[in-house]
Coordinates of C-alpha atoms in Angstrom, one line a residue:
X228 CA -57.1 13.4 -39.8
X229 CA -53.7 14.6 -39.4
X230 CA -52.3 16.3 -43.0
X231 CA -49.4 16.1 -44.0
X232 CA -46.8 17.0 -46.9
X233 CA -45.0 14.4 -47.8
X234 CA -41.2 14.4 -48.8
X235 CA -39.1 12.1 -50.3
X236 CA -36.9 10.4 -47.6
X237 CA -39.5 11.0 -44.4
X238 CA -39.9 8.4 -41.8
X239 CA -43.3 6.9 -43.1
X240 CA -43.3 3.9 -40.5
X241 CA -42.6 6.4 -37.9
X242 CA -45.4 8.6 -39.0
X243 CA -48.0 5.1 -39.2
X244 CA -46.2 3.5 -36.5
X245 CA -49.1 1.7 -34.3
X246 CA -47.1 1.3 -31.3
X247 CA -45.4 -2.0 -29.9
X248 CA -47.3 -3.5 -26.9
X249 CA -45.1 -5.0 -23.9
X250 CA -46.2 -9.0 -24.7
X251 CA -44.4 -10.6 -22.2
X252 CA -47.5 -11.4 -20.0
X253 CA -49.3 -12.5 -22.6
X254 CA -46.7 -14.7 -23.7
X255 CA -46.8 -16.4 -20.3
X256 CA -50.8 -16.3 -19.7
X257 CA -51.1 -18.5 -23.4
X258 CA -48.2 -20.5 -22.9
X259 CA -50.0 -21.4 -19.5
X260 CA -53.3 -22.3 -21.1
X261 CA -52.0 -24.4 -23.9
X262 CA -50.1 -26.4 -21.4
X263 CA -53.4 -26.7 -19.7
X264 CA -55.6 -27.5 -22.3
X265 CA -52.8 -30.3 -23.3
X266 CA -52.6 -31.9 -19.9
X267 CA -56.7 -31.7 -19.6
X268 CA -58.3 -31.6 -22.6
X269 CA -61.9 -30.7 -22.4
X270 CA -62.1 -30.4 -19.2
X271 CA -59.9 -26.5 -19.4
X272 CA -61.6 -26.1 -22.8
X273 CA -65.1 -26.2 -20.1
X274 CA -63.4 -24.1 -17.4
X275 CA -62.4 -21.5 -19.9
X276 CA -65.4 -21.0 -21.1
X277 CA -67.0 -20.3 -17.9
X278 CA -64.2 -17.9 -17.3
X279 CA -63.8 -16.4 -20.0
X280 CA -67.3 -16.2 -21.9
X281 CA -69.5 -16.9 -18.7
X282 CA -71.1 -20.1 -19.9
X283 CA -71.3 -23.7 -18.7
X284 CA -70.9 -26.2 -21.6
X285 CA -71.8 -30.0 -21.4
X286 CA -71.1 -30.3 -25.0
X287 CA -68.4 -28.5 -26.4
X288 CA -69.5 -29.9 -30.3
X289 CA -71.9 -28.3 -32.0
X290 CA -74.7 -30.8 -32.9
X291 CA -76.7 -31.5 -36.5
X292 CA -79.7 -30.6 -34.9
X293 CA -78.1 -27.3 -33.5
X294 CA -76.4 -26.8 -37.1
X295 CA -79.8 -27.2 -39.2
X296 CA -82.3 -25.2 -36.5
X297 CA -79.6 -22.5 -36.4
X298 CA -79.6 -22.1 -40.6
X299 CA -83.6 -22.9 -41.1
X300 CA -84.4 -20.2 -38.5
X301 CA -81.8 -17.9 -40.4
X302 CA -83.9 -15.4 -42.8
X303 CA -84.3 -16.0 -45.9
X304 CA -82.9 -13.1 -46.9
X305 CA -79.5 -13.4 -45.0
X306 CA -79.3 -17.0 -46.6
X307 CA -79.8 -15.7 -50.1
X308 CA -76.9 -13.4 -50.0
X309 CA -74.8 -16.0 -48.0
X310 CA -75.3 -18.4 -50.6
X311 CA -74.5 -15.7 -53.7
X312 CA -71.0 -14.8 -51.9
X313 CA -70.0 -18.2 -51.8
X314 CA -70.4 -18.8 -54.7
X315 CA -68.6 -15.7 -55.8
X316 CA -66.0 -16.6 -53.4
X317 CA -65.8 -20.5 -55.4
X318 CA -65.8 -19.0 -58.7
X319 CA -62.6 -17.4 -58.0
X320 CA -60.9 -19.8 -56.2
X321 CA -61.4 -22.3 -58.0
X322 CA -59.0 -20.4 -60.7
X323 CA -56.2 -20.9 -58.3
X324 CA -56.6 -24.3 -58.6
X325 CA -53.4 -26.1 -59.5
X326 CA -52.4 -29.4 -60.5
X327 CA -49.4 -31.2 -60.3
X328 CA -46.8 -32.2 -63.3
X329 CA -44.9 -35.1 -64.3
X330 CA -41.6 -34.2 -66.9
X331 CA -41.1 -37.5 -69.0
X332 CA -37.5 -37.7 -70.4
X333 CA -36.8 -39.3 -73.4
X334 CA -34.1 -41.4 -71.6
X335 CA -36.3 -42.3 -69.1
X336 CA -36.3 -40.2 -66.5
X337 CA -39.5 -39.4 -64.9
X338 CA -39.9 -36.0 -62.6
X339 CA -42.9 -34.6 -61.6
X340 CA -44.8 -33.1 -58.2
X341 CA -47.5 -33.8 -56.7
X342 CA -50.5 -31.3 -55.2
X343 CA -51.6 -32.7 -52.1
X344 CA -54.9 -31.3 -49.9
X345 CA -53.9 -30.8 -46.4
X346 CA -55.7 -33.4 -44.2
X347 CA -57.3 -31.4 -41.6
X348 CA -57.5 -27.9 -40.9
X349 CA -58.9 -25.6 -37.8
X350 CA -60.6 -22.6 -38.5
X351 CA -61.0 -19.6 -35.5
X352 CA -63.7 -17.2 -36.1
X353 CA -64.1 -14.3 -33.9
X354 CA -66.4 -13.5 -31.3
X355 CA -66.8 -10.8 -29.3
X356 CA -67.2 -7.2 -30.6
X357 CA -68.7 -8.3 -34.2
X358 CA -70.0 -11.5 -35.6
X359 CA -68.1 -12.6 -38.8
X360 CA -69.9 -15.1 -41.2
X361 CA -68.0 -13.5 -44.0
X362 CA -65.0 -14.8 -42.7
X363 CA -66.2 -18.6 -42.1
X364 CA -67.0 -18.2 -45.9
X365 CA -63.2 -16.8 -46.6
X366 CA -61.3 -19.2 -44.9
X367 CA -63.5 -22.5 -45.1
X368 CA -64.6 -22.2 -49.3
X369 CA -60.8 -22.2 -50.1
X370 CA -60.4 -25.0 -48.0
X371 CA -62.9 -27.4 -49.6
X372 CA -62.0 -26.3 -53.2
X373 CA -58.3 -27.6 -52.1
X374 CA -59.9 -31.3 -51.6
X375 CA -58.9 -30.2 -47.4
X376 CA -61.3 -33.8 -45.6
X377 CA -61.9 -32.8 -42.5
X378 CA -62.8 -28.7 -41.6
X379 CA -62.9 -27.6 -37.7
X380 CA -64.2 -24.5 -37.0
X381 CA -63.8 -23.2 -33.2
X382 CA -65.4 -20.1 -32.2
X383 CA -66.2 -18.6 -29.0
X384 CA -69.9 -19.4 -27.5
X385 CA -72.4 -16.7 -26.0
X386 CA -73.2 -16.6 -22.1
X387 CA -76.1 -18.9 -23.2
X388 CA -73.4 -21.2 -24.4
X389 CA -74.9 -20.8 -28.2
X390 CA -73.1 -19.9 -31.2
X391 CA -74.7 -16.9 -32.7
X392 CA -77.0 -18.1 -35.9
X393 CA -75.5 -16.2 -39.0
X394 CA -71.8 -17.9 -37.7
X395 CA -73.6 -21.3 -37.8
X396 CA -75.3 -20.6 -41.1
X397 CA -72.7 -19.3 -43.1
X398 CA -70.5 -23.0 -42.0
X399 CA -73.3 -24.9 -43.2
X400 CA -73.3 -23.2 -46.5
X401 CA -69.4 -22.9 -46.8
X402 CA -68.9 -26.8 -45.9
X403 CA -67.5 -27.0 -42.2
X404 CA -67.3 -30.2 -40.8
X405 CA -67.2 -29.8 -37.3
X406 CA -68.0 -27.2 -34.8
X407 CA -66.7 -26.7 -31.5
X408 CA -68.1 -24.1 -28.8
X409 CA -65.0 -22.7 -28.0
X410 CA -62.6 -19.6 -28.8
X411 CA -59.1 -17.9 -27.6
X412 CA -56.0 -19.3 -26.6
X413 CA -57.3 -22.1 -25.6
X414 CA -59.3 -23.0 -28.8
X415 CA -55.9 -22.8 -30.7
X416 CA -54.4 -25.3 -27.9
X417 CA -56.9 -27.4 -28.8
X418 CA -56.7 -27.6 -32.6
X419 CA -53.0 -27.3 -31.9
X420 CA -52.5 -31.0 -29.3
X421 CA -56.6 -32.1 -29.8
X422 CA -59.0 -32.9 -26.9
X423 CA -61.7 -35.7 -26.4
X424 CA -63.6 -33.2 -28.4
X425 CA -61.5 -31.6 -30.9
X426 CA -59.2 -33.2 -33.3
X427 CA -55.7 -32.2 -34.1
X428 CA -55.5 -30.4 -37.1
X429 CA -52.3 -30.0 -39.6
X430 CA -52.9 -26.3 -40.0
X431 CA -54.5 -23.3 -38.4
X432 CA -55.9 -20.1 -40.1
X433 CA -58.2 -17.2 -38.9
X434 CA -57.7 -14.0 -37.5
X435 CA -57.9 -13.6 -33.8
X436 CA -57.3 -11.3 -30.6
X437 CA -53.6 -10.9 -29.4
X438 CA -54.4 -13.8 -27.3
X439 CA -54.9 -15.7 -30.3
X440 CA -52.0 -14.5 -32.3
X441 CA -50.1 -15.2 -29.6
X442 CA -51.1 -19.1 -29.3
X443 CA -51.0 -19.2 -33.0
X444 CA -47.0 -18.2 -32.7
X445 CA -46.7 -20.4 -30.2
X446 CA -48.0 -23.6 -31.9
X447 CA -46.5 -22.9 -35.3
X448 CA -44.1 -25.9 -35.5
X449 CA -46.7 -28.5 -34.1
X450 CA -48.7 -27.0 -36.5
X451 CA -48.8 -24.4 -39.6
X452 CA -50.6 -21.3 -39.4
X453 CA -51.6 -18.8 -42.0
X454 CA -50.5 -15.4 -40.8
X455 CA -50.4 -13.4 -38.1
X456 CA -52.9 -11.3 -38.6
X457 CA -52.6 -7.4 -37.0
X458 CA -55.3 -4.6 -37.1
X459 CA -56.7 -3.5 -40.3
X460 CA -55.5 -1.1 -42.7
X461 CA -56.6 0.8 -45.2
X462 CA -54.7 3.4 -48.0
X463 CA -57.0 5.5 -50.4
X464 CA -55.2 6.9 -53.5
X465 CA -57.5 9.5 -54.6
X466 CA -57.6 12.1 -57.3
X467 CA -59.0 15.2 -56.4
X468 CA -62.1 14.4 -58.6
X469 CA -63.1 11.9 -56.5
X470 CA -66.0 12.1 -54.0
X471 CA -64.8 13.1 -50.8
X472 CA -67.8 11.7 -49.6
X473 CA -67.2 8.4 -50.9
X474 CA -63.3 8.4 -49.8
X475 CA -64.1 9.6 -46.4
X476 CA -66.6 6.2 -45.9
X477 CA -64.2 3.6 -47.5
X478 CA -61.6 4.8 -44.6
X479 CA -64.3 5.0 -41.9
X480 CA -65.0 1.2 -43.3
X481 CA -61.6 0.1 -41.6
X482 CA -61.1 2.7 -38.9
X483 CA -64.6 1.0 -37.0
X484 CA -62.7 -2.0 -37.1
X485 CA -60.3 -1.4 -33.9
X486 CA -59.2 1.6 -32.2
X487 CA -55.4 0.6 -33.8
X488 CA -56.9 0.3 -37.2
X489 CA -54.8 3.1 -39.7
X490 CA -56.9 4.8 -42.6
X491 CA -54.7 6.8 -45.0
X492 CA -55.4 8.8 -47.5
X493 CA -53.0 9.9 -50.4
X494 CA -54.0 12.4 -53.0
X495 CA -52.1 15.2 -54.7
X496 CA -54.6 18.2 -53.5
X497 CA -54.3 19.6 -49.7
X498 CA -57.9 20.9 -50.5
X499 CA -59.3 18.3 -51.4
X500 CA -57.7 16.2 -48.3
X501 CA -59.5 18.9 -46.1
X502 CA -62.7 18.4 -47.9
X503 CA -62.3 14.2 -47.3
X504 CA -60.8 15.2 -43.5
X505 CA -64.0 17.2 -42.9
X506 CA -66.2 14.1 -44.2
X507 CA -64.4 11.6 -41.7
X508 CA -65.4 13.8 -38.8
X509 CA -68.9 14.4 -40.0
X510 CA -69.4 11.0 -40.9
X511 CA -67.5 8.9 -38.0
X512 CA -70.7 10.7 -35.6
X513 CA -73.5 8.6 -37.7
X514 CA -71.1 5.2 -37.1
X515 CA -72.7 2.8 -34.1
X516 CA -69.0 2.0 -33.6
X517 CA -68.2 5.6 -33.1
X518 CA -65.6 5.4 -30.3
X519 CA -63.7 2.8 -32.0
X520 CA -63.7 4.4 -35.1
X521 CA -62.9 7.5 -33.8
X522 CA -60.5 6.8 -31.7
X523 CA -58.8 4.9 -34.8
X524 CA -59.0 8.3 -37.2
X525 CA -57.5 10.5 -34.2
X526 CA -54.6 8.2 -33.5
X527 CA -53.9 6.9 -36.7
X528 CA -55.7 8.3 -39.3
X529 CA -53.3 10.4 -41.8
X530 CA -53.5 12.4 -45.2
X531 CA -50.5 12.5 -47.7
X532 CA -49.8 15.2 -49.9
X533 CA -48.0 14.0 -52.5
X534 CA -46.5 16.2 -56.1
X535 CA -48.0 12.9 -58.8
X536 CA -49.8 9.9 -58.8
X537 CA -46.4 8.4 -59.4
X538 CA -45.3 9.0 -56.2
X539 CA -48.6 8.3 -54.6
X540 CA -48.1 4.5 -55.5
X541 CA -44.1 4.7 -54.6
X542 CA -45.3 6.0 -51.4
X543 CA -48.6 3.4 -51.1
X544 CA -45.5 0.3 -52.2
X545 CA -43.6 1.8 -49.1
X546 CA -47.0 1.9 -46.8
X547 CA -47.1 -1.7 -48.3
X548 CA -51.2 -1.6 -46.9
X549 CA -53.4 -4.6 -46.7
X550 CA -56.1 -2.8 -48.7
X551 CA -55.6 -0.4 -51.4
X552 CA -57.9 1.7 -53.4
X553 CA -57.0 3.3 -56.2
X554 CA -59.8 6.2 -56.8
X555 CA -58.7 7.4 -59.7
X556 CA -60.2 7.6 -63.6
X557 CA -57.7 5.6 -65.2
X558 CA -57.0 2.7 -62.1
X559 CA -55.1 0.1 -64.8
X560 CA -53.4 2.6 -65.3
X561 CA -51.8 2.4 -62.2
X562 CA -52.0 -1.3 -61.3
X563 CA -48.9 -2.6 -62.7
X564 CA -46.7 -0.2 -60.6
X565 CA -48.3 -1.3 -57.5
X566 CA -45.7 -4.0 -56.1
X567 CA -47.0 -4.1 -52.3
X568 CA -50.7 -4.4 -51.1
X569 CA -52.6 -7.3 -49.9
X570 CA -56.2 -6.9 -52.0
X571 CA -56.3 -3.6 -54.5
X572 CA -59.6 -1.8 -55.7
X573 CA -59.7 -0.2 -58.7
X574 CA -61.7 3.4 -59.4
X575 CA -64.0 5.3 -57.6
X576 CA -66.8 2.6 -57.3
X577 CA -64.8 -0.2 -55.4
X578 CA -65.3 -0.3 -52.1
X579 CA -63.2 -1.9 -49.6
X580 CA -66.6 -3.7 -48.4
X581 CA -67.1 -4.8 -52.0
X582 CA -64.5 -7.5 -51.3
X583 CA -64.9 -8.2 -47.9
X584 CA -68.0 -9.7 -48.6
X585 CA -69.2 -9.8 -52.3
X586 CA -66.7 -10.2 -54.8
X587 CA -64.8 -13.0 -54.6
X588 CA -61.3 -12.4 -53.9
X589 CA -60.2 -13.3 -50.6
X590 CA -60.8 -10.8 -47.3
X591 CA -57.9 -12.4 -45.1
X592 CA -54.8 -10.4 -46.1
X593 CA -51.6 -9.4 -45.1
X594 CA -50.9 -6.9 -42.5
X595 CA -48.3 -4.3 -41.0
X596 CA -46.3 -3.9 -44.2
X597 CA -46.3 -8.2 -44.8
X598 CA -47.7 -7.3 -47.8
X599 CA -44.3 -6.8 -48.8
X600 CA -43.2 -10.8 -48.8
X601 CA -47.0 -12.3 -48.1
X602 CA -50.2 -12.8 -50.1
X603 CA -53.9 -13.0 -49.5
X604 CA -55.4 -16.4 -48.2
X605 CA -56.1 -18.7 -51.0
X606 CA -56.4 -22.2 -51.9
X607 CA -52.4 -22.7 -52.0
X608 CA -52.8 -22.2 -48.3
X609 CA -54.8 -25.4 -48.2
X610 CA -52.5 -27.4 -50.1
X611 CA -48.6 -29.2 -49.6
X612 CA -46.5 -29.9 -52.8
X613 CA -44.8 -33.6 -53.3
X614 CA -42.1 -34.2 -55.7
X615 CA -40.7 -37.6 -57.3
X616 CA -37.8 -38.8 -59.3
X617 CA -37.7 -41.8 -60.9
X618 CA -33.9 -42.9 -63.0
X619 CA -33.2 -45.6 -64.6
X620 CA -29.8 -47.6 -63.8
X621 CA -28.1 -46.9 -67.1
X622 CA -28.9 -43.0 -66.5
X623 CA -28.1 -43.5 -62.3
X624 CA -24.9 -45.1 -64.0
X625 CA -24.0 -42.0 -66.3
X626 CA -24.8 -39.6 -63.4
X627 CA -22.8 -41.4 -60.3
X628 CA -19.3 -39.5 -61.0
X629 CA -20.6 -35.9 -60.7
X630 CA -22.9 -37.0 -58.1
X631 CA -19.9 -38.2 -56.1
X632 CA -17.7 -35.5 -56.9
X633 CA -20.1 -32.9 -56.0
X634 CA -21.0 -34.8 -52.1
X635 CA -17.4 -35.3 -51.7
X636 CA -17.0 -31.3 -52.2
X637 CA -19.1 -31.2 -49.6
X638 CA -17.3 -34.0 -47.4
X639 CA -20.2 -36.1 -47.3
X640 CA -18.6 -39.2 -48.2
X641 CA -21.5 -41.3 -47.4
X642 CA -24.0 -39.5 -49.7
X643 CA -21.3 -40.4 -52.7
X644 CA -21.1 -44.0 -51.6
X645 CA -24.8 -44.3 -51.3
X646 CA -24.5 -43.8 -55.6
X647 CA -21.1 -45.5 -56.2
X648 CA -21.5 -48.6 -54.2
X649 CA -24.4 -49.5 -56.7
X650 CA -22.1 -50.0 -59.6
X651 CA -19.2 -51.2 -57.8
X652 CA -18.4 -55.1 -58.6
X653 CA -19.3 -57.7 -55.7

C-alpha cells in the first residue's frame, strides 16, 4: 500500500482516482442489444445466451420444480444461515417502513399522501466471477416488505443452462416470484420493454458489469433504476491500537472484489500503517482471489497519515466511501461527524463482511463518492409517494384571488380562470 502524509488542501480524488474508461463502444454494443431484444424478444434473449454464456435454452423461466429441487438439495447448513440473514435483513427493514398521512383541517380541508408499493420490479444478480445469494436476499427482502406484487429476478445461466443452487435457494427464501435464465445487457432489455418470457417491470435494481450499468443508464426513463453501481470501496479509520492484523483483512475483504476495487486506510501513526501495509502483502498471498486482490491493493490501495481523528473523518467525509469502519475505542464517539459514507461499522470488531451478509442493514450502497447525495438500498426504493387535496367550495371560494393573482404573475391565465370561472355568475 502506497503511504502517504496527508495535507490539508491535497488532491484526494486525484490520489483515489480509479481511472475513466473510454465507453463509447460500450454504449453502442448495449444500445444494439436492447434494440434487439425489443424487436425479438426471446428469441435474442436465446441467442445471447449461447453467445455469451455458451448455453442453449428452450426455457428461459425457471420452473417450480427447478426452484424446489435446487433449495431441497441445498445443505442444510447453507439453508440455516440463509434463512437467519433474512430474517435479520426483515427485522431491519421493516423499521423503515412508512406509512402515509392525512392532515384534517378544521375548515375542512383534507391533505394527506399516500405510500404506494411499486407494482413490479426486476432484480439482476451477478454471475460470473462469484455467486451472490447475499444479494438476492438484499435487494428482494426490501422489496416484499414494501407490499412490491410481482418480483423478477434475471441472472445469468451456466454452460449447462442451470442457475447455480445457493442463487436459487436464497430467491426461494427471500420471496422472488419469477426467475428467468438470463443476465447482461440484454436481461436489463428485457425487464426494461418485456419478452414472451419476461414481464416489464416499473423498476430495476442490482449491481451489474459495465455492460449492465450501461443498459441500466440507458433504460432509466422507460424505467427507474436504483443506482449505478461502481467497484467497491472500502475506508478503515483506525487507531494505532487496533490490530493490524484485523485492519489489513477488512481491506483485503473489498480489494478481492475487482481489480479497481480501492481499500484505504486512515490512521494517525505512519508505524502502525507499515505494520497494517506489511499485513496486506502477507495476507493478500493466502487469498484464492489473489490476482484480483492484488492487483486492487497495488493500484489502488492507499494509507493516510493524518495529525487527529478529527481530521481522519473530515478527510473519510471528503473520501465520501461506500463502506466505513471506524476502528477506534470510542466509535459513537465519532459517528455524528461522519456526514458521507454509504454503510459505517463501528469499533474494532465490525467487519465489513458483518454486514454484507449477517446484520441486517442493507449491502447495496452508494459508490465513487455518491455517498455524498445517495443512500443505501432500502424499502423507500420499493415504494412511490401519492398526495391528495380535498377543499371545500366555501374554502376554494376564500382562496380563488391569491390563487389567481399568483398564476397571473406567472402569465398563466388559464390556470387563474380554471379557479375564478367556478364562482363567476352564469
Amino acid at each position: 500500500m502506497e503511504i502517504i502524509r496527508y495535507k490539508s488542501g491535497m488532491d484526494v480524488d486525484a490520489l483515489l482516482n480509479r481511472g475513466t474508461t473510454d465507453r463509447t463502444d460500450v454504449e453502442k454494443t448495449v444500445a444494439d442489444i436492447i434494440e434487439n431484444v425489443r424487436s425479438n424478444g426471446d428469441r435474442a434473449l436465446k441467442e445471447y445466451a449461447l453467445k455469451f454464456d455458451g448455453c442453449e435454452i428452450d426455457n428461459l423461466a425457471v420452473t417450480d420444480e427447478e426452484l424446489n429441487k435446487a433449495y431441497n438439495e441445498t445443505d442444510k447448513e447453507f439453508i440455516a444461515v440463509l434463512e437467519q440473514a433474512a430474517e435479520n435483513i426483515r427485522q431491519f427493514h421493516s423499521l423503515q417502513k412508512r406509512e402515509g398521512f392525512t392532515f384534517k383541517k378544521e375548515n375542512g380541508i383534507i391533505l394527506g399522501q399516500k405510500i404506494i408499493p411499486i407494482e413490479k420490479v426486476g432484480l439482476y444478480v451477478p454471475g460470473g466471477t462469484a455467486s451472490y445469494p447475499s444479494s438476492v436476499l438484499m435487494n428482494a427482502i426490501p422489496a416484499v416488505i414494501a407490499g412490491v406484487s410481482e418480483i423478477v429476478m434475471v441472472t445469468p445461466p451456466d454452460k449447462e443452462g442451470n442457475i447455480r443452487s445457493d442463487i436459487l435457494a436464497a430467491a426461494k427464501v427471500a420471496g422472488v416470484n419469477k426467475i428467468i435464465k438470463s443476465g447482461g445487457a440484454q436481461s436489463i432489455a428485457a425487464l426494461a420493454y418485456g419478452t414472451e418470457s419476461v414481464p416489464k417491470v416499473d423498476k430495476i435494481v442490482g449491481p451489474g458489469n459495465i455492460f449492465v450499468a450501461t443498459a441500466k443508464r440507458q433504460v432509466f426513463g422507460k424505467v427507474n433504476i436504483d443506482m449505478i453501481a461502481g467497484p467497491s470501496e472500502i475506508l478503515v479509520v483506525a487507531e494505532p491500537t487496533a490490530n493490524p492484523k484485523y485492519v489489513a483483512a477488512d481491506l483485503l475483504s473489498q480489494a478481492e472484489h475487482d481489480k479497481l476495487a480501492a481499500a484505504v486506510l486512515i490512521t494517525t501513526d505512519e508505524a502502525f500503517a507499515k505494520r497494517v501495509s506489511d499485513e496486506v502483502d502477507r495476507q493478500v498471498k493466502l487469498l484464492p482471489r489473489y490476482e484480483i486482490a492484488s492487483s486492487s491493493i497495488e493500484n489502488y490501495g492507499k494509507a493516510f497519515i493524518v495529525d487527529s481523528l478529527d481530521e481522519a473523518v473530515e478527510l473519510a467525509n471528503e473520501v465520501a466511501p461506500e463502506h466505513l469502519e471506524l476502528a477506534v475505542d470510542n466509535p459513537f464517539d465519532l459517528l455524528e461527524r461522519v456526514k458521507n459514507a454509504g454503510s459505517i461499522f463501528l469499533g474494532k470488531n465490525v467487519p465489513e463482511a458483518l454486514g454484507d451478509y449477517f446484520a441486517g442493514p442493507n449491502h447495496t450502497l452508494p459508490t465513487g463518492k455518491t455517498a455524498r447525495f445517495s443512500s443505501p438500498l432500502s424499502v423507500d426504493d420499493y415504494i412511490k409517494k401519492s398526495q391528495f387535496i380535498y377543499y371545500p367550495e366555501a374554502e376554494l371560494e376564500k382562496a380563488k384571488d391569491s390563487i389567481a393573482f399568483f398564476a397571473e404573475r406567472e402569465g398563466l391565465s388559464g390556470h387563474a380562470r380554471s379557479v375564478t370561472t367556478r364562482f363567476e355568475e352564469e
